Short mmCIF file of C-alpha atoms in Angstrom, two decimals:
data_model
loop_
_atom_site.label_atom_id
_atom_site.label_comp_id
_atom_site.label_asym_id
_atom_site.label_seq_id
_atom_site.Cartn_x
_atom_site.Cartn_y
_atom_site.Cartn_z
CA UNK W 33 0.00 0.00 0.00
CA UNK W 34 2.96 2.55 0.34
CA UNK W 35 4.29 2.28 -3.14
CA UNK W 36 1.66 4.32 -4.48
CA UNK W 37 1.02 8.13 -3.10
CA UNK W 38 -1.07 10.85 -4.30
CA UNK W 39 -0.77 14.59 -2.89
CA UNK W 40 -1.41 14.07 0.25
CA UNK W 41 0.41 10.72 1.28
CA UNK W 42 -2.44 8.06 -0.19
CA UNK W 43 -3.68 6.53 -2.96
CA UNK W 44 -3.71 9.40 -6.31
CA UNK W 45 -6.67 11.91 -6.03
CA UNK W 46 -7.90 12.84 -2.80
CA UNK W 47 -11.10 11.38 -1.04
CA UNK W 48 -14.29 11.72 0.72
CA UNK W 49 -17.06 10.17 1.73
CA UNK W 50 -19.59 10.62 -0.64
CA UNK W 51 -17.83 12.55 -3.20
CA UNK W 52 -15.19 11.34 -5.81
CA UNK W 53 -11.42 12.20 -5.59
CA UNK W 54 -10.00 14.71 -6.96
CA UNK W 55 -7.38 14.02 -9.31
CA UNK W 56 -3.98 16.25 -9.58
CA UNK W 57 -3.37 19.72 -6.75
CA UNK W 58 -3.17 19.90 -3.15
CA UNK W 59 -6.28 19.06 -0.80
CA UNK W 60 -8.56 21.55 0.43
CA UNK W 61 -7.97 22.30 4.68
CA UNK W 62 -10.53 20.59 6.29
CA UNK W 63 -11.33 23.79 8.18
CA UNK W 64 -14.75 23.03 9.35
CA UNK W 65 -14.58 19.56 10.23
CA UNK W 66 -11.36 20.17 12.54
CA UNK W 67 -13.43 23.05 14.06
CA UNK W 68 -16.19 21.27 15.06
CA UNK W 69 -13.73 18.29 16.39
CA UNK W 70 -11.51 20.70 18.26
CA UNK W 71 -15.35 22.53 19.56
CA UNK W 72 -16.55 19.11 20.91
CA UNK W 73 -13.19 18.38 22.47
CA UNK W 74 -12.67 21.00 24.47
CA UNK W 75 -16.25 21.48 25.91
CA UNK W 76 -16.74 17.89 26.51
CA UNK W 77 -13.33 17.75 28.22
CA UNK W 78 -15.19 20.70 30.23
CA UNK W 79 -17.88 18.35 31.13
CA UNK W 80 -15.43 15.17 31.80
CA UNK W 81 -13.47 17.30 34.17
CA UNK W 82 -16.66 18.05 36.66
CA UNK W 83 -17.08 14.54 36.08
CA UNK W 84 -14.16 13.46 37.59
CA UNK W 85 -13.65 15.84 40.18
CA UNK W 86 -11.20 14.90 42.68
CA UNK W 87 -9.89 12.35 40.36
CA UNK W 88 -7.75 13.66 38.12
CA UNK W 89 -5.94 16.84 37.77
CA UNK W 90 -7.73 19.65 37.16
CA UNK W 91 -8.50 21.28 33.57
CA UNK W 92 -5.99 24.46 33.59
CA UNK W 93 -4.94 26.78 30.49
CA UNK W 94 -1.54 24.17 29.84
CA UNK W 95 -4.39 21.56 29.53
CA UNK W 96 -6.56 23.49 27.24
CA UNK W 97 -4.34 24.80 25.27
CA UNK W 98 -2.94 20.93 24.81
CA UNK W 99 -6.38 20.38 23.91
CA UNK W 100 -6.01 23.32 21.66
CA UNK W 101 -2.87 21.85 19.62
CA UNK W 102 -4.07 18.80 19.39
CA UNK W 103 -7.17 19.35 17.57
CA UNK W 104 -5.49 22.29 15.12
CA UNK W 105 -3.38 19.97 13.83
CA UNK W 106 -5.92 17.94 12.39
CA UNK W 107 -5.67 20.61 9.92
CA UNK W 108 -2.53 19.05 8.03
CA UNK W 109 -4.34 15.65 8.29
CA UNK W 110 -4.66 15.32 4.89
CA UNK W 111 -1.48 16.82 4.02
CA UNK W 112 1.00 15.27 6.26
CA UNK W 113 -1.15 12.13 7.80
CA UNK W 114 2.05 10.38 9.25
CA UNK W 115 3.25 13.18 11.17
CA UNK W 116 -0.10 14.15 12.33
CA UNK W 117 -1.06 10.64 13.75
CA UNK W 118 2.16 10.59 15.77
CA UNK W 119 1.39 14.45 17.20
CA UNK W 120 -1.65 13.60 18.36
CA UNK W 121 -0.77 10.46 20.01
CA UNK W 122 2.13 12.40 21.71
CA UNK W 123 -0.79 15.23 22.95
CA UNK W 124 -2.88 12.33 24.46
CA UNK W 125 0.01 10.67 26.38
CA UNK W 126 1.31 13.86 27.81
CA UNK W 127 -2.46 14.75 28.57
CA UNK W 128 -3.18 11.64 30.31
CA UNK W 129 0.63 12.02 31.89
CA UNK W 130 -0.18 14.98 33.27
CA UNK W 131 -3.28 13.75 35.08
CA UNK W 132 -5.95 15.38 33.54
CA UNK W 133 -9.42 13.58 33.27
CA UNK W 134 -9.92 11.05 30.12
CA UNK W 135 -13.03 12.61 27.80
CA UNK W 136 -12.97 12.99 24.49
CA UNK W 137 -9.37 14.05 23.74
CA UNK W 138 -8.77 10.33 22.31
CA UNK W 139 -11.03 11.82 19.66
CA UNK W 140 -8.42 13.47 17.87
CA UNK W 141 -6.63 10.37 17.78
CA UNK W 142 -9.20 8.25 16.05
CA UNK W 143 -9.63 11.35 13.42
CA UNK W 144 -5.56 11.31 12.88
CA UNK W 145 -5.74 7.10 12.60
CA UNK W 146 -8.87 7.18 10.15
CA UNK W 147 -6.92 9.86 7.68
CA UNK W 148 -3.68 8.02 7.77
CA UNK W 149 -5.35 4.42 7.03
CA UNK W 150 -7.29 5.77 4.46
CA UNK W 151 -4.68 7.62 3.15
CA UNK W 152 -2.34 4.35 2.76
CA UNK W 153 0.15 4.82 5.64
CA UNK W 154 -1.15 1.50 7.07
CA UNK W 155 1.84 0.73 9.38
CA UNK W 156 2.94 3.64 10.26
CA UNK W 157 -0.45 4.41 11.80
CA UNK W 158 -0.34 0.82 13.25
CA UNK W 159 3.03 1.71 14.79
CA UNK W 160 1.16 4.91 16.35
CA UNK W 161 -1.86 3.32 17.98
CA UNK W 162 0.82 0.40 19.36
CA UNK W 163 2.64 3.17 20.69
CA UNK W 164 -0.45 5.01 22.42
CA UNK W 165 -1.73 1.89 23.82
CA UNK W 166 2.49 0.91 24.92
CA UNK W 167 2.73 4.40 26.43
CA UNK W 168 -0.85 4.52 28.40
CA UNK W 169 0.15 0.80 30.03
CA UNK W 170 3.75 2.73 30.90
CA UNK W 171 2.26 5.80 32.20
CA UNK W 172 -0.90 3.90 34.31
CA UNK W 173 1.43 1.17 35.77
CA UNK W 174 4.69 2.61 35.96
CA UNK W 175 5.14 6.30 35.90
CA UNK W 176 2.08 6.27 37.83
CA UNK W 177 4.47 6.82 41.20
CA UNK W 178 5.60 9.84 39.80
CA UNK W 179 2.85 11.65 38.03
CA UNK W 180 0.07 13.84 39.02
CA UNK W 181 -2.69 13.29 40.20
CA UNK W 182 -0.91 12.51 43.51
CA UNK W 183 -1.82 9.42 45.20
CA UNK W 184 -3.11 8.02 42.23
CA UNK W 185 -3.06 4.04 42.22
CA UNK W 186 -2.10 1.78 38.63
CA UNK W 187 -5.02 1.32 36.79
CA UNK W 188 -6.66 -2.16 36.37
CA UNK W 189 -6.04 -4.20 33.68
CA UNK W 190 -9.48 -3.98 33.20
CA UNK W 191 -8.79 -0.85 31.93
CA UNK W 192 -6.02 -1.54 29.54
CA UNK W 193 -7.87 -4.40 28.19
CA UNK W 194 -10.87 -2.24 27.54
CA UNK W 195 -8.17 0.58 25.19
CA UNK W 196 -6.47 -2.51 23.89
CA UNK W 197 -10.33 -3.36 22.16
CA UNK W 198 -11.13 0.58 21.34
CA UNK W 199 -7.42 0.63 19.22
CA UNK W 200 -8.13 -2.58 17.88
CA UNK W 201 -12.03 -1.76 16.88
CA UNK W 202 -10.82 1.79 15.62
CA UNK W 203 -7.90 0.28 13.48
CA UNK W 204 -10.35 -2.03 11.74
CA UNK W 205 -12.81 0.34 11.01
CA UNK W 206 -10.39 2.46 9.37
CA UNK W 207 -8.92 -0.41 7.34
CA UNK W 208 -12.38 -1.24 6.34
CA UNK W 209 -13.26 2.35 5.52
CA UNK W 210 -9.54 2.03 3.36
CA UNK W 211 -10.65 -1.24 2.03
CA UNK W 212 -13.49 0.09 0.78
CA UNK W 213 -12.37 3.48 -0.81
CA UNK W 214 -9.56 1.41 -3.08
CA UNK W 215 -12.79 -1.25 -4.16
CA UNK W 216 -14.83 2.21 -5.47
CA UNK W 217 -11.46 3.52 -6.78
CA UNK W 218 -11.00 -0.03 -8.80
CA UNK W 219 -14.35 -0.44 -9.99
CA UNK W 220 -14.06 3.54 -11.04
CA UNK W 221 -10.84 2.69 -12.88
CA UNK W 222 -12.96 -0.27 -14.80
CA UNK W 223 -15.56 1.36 -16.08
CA UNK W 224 -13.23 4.20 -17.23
CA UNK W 225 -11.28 1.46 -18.92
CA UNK W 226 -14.67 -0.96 -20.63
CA UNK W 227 -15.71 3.11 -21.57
CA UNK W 228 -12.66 3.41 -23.24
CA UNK W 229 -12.66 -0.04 -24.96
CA UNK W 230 -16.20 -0.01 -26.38
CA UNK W 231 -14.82 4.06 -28.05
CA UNK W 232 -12.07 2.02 -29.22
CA UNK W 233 -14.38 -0.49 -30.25
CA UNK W 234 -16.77 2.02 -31.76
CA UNK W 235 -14.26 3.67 -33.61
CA UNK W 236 -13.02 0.72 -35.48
CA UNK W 237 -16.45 -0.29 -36.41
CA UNK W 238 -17.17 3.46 -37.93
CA UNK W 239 -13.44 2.90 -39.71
CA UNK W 240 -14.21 -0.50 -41.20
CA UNK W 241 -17.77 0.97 -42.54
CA UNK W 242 -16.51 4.24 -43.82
CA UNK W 243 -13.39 2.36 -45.76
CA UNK W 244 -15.81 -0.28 -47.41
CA UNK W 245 -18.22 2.24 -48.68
CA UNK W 246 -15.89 4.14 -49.90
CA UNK W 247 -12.98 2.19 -50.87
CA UNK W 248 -15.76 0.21 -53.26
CA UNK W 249 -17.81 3.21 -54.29
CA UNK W 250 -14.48 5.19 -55.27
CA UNK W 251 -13.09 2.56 -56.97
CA UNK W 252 -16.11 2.06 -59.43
CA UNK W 253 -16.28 5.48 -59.78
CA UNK W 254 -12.36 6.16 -60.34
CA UNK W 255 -13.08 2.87 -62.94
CA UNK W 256 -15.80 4.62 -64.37
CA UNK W 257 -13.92 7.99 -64.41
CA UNK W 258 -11.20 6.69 -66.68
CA UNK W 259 -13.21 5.15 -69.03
CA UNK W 260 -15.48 8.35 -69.37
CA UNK W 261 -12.44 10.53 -70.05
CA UNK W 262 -11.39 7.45 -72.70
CA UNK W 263 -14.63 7.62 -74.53
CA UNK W 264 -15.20 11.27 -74.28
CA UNK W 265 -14.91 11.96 -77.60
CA UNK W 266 -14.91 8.67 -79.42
CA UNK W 267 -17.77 7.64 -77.79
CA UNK W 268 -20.05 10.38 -76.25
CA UNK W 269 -23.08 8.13 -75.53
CA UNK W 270 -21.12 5.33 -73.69
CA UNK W 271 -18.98 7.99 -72.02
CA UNK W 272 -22.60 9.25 -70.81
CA UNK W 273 -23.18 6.13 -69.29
CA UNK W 274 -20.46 6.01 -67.30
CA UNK W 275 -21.16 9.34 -66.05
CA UNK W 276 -24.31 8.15 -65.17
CA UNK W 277 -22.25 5.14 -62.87
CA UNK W 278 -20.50 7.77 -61.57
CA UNK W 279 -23.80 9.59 -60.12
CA UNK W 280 -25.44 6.52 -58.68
CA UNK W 281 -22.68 5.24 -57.14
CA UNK W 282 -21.58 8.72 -55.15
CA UNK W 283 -25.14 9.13 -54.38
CA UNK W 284 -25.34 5.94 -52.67
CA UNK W 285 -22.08 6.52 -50.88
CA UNK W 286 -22.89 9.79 -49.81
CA UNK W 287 -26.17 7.74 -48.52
CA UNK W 288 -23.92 5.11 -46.89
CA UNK W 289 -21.66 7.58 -45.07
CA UNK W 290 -24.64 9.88 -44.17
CA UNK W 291 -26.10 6.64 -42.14
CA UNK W 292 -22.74 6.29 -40.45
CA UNK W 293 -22.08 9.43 -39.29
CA UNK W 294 -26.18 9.65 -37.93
CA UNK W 295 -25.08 6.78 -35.51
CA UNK W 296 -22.17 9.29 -34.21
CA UNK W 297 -24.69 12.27 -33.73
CA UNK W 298 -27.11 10.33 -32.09
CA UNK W 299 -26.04 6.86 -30.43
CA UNK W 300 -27.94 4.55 -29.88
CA UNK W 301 -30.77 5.50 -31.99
CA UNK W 302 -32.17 3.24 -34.31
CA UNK W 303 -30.69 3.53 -38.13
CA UNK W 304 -32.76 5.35 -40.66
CA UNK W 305 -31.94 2.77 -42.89
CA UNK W 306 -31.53 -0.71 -42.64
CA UNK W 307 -28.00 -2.42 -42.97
CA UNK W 308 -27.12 -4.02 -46.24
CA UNK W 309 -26.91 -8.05 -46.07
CA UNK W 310 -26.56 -10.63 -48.85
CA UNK W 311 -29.55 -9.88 -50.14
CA UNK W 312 -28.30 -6.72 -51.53
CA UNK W 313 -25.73 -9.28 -53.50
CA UNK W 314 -27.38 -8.48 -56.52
CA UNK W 315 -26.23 -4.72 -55.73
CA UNK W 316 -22.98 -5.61 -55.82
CA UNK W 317 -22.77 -7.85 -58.71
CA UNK W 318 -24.30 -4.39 -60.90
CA UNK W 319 -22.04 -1.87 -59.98
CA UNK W 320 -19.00 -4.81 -60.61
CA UNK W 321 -20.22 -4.69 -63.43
CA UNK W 322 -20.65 -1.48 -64.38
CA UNK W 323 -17.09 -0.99 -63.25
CA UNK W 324 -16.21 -3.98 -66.21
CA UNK W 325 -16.15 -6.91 -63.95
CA UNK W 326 -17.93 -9.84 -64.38
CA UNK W 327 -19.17 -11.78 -61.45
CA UNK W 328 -20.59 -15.09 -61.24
CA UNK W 329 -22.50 -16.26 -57.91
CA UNK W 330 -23.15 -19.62 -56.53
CA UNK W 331 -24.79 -20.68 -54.05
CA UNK W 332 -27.87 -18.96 -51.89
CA UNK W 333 -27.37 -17.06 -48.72
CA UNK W 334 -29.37 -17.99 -46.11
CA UNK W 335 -31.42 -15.85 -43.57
CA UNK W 336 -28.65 -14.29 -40.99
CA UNK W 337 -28.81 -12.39 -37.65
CA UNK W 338 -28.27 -8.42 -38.80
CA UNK W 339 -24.41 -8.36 -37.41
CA UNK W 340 -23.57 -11.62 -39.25
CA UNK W 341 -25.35 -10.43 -42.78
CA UNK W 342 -23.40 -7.09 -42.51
CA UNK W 343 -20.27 -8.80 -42.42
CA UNK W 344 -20.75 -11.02 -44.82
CA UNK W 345 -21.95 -8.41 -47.60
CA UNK W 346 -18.99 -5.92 -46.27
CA UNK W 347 -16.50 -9.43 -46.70
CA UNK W 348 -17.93 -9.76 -50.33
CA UNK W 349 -17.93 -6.12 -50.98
CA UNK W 350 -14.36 -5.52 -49.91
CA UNK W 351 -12.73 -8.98 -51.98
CA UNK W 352 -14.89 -7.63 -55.25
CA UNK W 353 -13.42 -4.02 -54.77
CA UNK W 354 -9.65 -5.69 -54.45
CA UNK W 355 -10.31 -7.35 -57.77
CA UNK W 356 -11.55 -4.09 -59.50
CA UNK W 357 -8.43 -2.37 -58.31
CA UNK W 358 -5.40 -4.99 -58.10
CA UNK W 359 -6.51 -8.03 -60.47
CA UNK W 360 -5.98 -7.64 -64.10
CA UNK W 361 -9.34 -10.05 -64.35
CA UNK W 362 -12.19 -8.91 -65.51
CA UNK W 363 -14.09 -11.82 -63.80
CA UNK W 364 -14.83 -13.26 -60.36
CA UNK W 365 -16.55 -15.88 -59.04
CA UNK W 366 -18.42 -15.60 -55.39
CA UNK W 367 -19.27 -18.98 -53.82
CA UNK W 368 -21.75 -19.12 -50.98
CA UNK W 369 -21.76 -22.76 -48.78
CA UNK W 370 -23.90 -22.68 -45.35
CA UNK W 371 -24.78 -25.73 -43.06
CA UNK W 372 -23.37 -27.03 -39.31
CA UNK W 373 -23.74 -23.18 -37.81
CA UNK W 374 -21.07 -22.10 -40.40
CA UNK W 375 -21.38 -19.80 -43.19
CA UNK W 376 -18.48 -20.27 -46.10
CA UNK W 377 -17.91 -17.30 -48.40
CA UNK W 378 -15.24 -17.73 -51.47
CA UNK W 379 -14.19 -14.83 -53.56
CA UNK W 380 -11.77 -16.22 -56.43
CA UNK W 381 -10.55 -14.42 -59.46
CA UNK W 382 -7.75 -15.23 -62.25
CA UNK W 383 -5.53 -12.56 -61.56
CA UNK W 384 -2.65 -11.80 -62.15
CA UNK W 385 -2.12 -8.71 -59.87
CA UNK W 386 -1.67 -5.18 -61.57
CA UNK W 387 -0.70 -3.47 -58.22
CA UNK W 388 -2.99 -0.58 -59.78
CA UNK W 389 -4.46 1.68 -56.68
CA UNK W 390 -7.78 3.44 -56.52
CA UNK W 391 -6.54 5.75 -53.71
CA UNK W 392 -7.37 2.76 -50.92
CA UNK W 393 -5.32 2.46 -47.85
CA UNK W 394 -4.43 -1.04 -47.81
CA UNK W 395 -6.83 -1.68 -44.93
CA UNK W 396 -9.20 -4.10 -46.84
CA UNK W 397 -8.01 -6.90 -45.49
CA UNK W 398 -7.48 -6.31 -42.07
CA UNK W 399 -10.73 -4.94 -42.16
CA UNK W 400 -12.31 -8.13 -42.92
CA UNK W 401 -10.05 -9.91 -40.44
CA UNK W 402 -11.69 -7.31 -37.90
CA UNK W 403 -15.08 -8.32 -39.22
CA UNK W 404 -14.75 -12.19 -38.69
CA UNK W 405 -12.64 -12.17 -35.57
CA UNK W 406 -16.07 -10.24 -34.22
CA UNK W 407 -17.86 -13.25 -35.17
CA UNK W 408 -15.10 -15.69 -33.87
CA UNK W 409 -14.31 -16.35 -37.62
CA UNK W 410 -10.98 -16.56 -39.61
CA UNK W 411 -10.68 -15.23 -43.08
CA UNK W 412 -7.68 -16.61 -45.25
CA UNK W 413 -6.53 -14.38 -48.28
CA UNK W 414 -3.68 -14.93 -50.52
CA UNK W 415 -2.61 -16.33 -54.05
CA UNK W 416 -3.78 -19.14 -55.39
CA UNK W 417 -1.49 -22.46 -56.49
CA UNK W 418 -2.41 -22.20 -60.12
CA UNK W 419 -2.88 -18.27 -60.42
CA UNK W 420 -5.24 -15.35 -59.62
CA UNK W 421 -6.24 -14.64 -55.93
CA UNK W 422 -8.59 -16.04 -53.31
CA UNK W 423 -10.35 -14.96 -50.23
CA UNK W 424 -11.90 -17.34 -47.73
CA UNK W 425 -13.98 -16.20 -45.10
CA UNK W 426 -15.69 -18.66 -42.67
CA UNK W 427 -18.25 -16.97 -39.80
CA UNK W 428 -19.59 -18.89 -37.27
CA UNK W 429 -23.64 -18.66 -37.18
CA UNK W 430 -26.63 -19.20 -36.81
CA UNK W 431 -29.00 -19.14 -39.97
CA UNK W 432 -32.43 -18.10 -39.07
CA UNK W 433 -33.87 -21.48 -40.91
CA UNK W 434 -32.03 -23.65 -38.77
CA UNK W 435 -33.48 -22.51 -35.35
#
């Protein structure tokens, strides 16, 4: 517990009860709860000393203003807790040395022991209450002899027995109240860190969306660019048509990233727009083609949860836009295979590479690594023995006609 201090001897950020540290500075003087201790102290000394009458040593000014000292320096209890704890066990043995009548003076003690515990300065403030129990059994059996009140007699063990229990009792409830502030500082720290995770989380979802929509929707339309700039003049009419592409395709990716960024302004509200699946395959296969790829499908997808379908499509998407920019085929085959709880998606084309660009980031594929490892599923993607380029994906789910 002492390896870690904040400003004022304990744990970082300063505490109390009710209220949640504060991180970084010096702590506030606890003005008005050291007032009202040092208030209660004195007048209930006041009362303990008509009490006792005859007993002990009568209140004077050195005894009040020992009273005095002792509760003022509850002041620096936050600051300097060690220090503190030791003064005020010093201020009740010299008080109870000097004959005076026990009261509430061992108040400021149990105020000192509670800041220091809490604080962290668990043995030192053991070592203090050890001592003020060690130094009351010296002074009531011993020094007795010598020490006013005169006449006094050693105090039973009775006695001793009955401080032993009230250091003991106070020492656990301050180790419980300690105990208990590191458990809310903990589960504070947690939730910081699972808020954290799920922005992190959050984040990378937005990142995969925004590079798939794009990523494909740029690349037909930077296809689709080049062969309207080609045709312009040869071939107004088809260069129209690609212009045309060009529209539909920003238009729906300006629709796309419009439905992202909604789900930033207002989270956790329900999408204006439903996410794409495999049953917007179709989709795809058009604006392939319209970017001169030809892609054959086989196989039917089956009914998915919403998270599963939105991989998948995004998983197709993404392999279809890597063949429209870095294969030099102008065909690709999609294979769909579903049964046992797994879902088996196959992109294949005949390559070879071209290395060509359509201003991507090279993040397509460890976005759809992201996508399946949220599923628990692998994707494999690499060249193929006898040419071209493959991508396997394999999700883990449940299809809706199975349950």
């Amino acid at each position: 517990m002492d390896e870690q201090r904040g400003p004022w001897g304990g744990p970082p950020g300063r505490w109390r009860p009710g209220r949640p540290l504060e991180q970084g500075g010096s702590p506030r003087w606890p003005w008005r709860s050291t007032a009202l201790v040092t208030a209660f102290v004195l007048i209930g000394s006041q009362f303990a000393d008509h009490a006792q009458h005859g007993e002990r040593a009568a209140l004077d000014p050195a005894a009040r203003l020992l009273l005095l000292a002792s509760g003022v320096t509850l002041l620096w209890r936050r600051r300097h807790p060690v220090p503190v704890v030791f003064a005020a066990v010093a201020a009740v043995l010299v008080y109870v040395g000097a004959g005076y009548p026990y009261g509430p003076v061992f108040l400021t003690v149990a105020v000192a022991c509670f800041s220091a515990v809490v604080s962290g300065h668990r043995h030192a403030t053991w070592a203090a209450m050890g001592a003020l129990w060690a130094g009351h059994v010296l002074i009531s059996q011993v020094l007795y002899r010598w020490l006013p009140p005169s006449g006094d007699g050693a105090a039973s063990w009775n006695q001793e027995i009955v401080i032993a229990t009230w250091v003991v009792a106070l020492v656990a409830v301050s180790e419980l109240a300690r105990t208990r502030r590191e458990q809310w500082a903990r589960e504070r720290a947690e939730r910081a860190q699972a808020a954290r995770r799920r922005a992190d989380e959050e984040r990378l979802r937005i990142a995969r969306e925004l590079h798939d929509v794009l990523a494909h929707s740029i690349s037909v339309i930077n296809v689709q660019a080049g062969v309207g700039l080609a045709l312009l003049d040869s071939d107004p009419e088809q260069a129209r048509g690609a212009l045309t592409t060009i529209k539909e395709q920003s238009k729906e990716a300006l629709g796309e990233v419009r439905q992202v960024l909604d789900t930033l302004r207002a989270p956790g509200a329900a999408p204006r727009a439903p996410a794409p699946g495999l049953d917007r395959l179709a989709e795809l296969v058009d604006q392939a083609a319209s970017a001169g790829l030809t892609v054959t499908v086989e196989g039917e997808p089956p009914r998915l949860p919403p998270g599963a379908d939105l991989a998948a499509f995004r998983i197709v998407q993404e392999a279809l836009t890597n063949v429209v920019r870095h294969s030099g085929s102008r065909e690709a085959r999609v294979r769909i295979e579903h049964g046992e709880g797994r879902l088996r998606l196959r992109v294949d084309d005949d390559g070879p590479a071209t290395g060509a660009d359509a201003g991507g980031g090279g993040n397509g594929l460890a976005g759809m690594r992201e996508r399946a490892a949220a599923l628990d599923g692998t994707i494999e993607a690499g060249p193929r023995p006898d040419g071209g380029f493959r991508v396997l994906a394999v999700l883990p789910i449940e299809a809706e006609d199975d349950r």
